[in-house]
Amino acid sequence: MENLQPPPQGTMEEQYISKLHPVVDYGAGVFLLIIAILTILGNSAVLATAVRRSSLLKPPELLTVNLAVADMGMALSMYPLAIASAWSHAWLGGDTSCVYYALMGFLFGVCSMMTLCAMAVIRFLVTNSSKSNSNKITKSTVCILIAFIWLYSLLWAILPLVGWGYYGPEPFGISCTIAWSKFHNSSNGFSFILSMFLLCTVLPALTIVACYLGIAWKVHKAYQEIQNIDRIPNAARLEKKLTLMAMLISVGFLSSWTPYAATSFWSIFNSSDSLQPVVTLLPCLFAKSSTAYNPFIYYVFSKTFRCEVRKLQCCCAWRVPYFSSDNSMENAVSTMWSGRDNVRLSAAPRVQNPAAAAP
């Protein structure tokens, strides 16, 4: 494979000098600092909740934990360097830190996307399967899936290091990523981008959309079969709530990264000077904000998570809390999936007595 020849030293230094106004650099640094604080605090609460109730976690909830780990990893490994560079009006550390930063971003970005894809597929399988089939999704199965996700992400992240694809600075100078603008004159680079977009972005995104459309159709059909709204069992209501929460998590991630993907794809076929530096900065900041959304979604939808956050706020002793197994739908909602077993919407219409319905 062809290797990218390093440009002269002076050119390298110019690449790492910010093309933005100092006020914009300072504002970008403040924005990233806020996102970093929200990401670390929010996902720490998610991980603390998972640790405190680890024995009660359902297998699919491990994917939620993995998503929090990826978001935390991005915030801890990348944002401090990005903030310091923004406030210095130049990228700090040169080539070495640039490759490190881009590799971490690629690793955690692909991991998050594939985790969301796995969550969507499992929700679809759980919703459309019988109890015996849904019980086949064990913790061991999900742990193997998570290990595969990390290996898959790591493989893509190290490919530019071995000559397929390149890492380099962003057009605005104070961040690093895949060197999109270097690919339009390179067949090697273009094949990498095409494969990466297909296998790490397009196919996972289409899978997520297809799975949630299938779940939405299942929910719609189930509600049509139950004419009286008062007779809708708790299992069906819980399934709708969990599906909405999972969809919001995926929509938040895809919405955050789509503008960045669009500007990156534009850079492949056009000169890096065709877009103003601030135009390339804004999608980058918006994409990085995706790490802070999920804990807020959990807080809105999960009573268990809200209770855990309040306990953390009050600095209570670290004891494993008692989780009642009553029939309340609200108490059944935890970080991602819950109930005495994985809720199956197909079982909902069989409940004749609404008072006896339990997720």
Coordinates of C-alpha atoms in Angstrom, one line a residue, residues 29 46 64 80 92 110-111 124 132 143 160 167 171 185 188 200 205 220 239 246 248 264 280 309 319 333 354:
G29 CA -12.8 25.3 24.3
V46 CA -24.9 5.5 34.6
T64 CA -26.0 0.4 27.7
P80 CA -8.7 17.7 27.6
L92 CA -0.5 20.7 20.9
V110 CA -17.2 3.2 15.7
C111 CA -17.7 1.4 19.0
F124 CA -36.1 -6.1 17.6
S132 CA -38.1 -19.2 25.1
C143 CA -20.4 -10.1 26.5
P160 CA -4.7 4.0 8.9
Y167 CA -4.9 10.5 10.0
P171 CA -9.2 22.1 8.2
N185 CA -6.3 12.0 -5.3
N188 CA -5.9 3.7 -1.6
C200 CA -19.2 1.6 9.9
A205 CA -27.5 3.2 10.4
H220 CA -49.0 -0.2 16.2
E239 CA -42.5 -1.9 25.6
A246 CA -33.9 3.4 22.7
L248 CA -34.1 8.7 21.1
S264 CA -16.3 15.1 5.7
T280 CA -16.0 22.6 9.5
V309 CA -28.9 10.0 40.8
R319 CA -25.1 0.0 49.4
V333 CA -38.0 0.8 33.8
P354 CA -55.5 -5.2 33.0

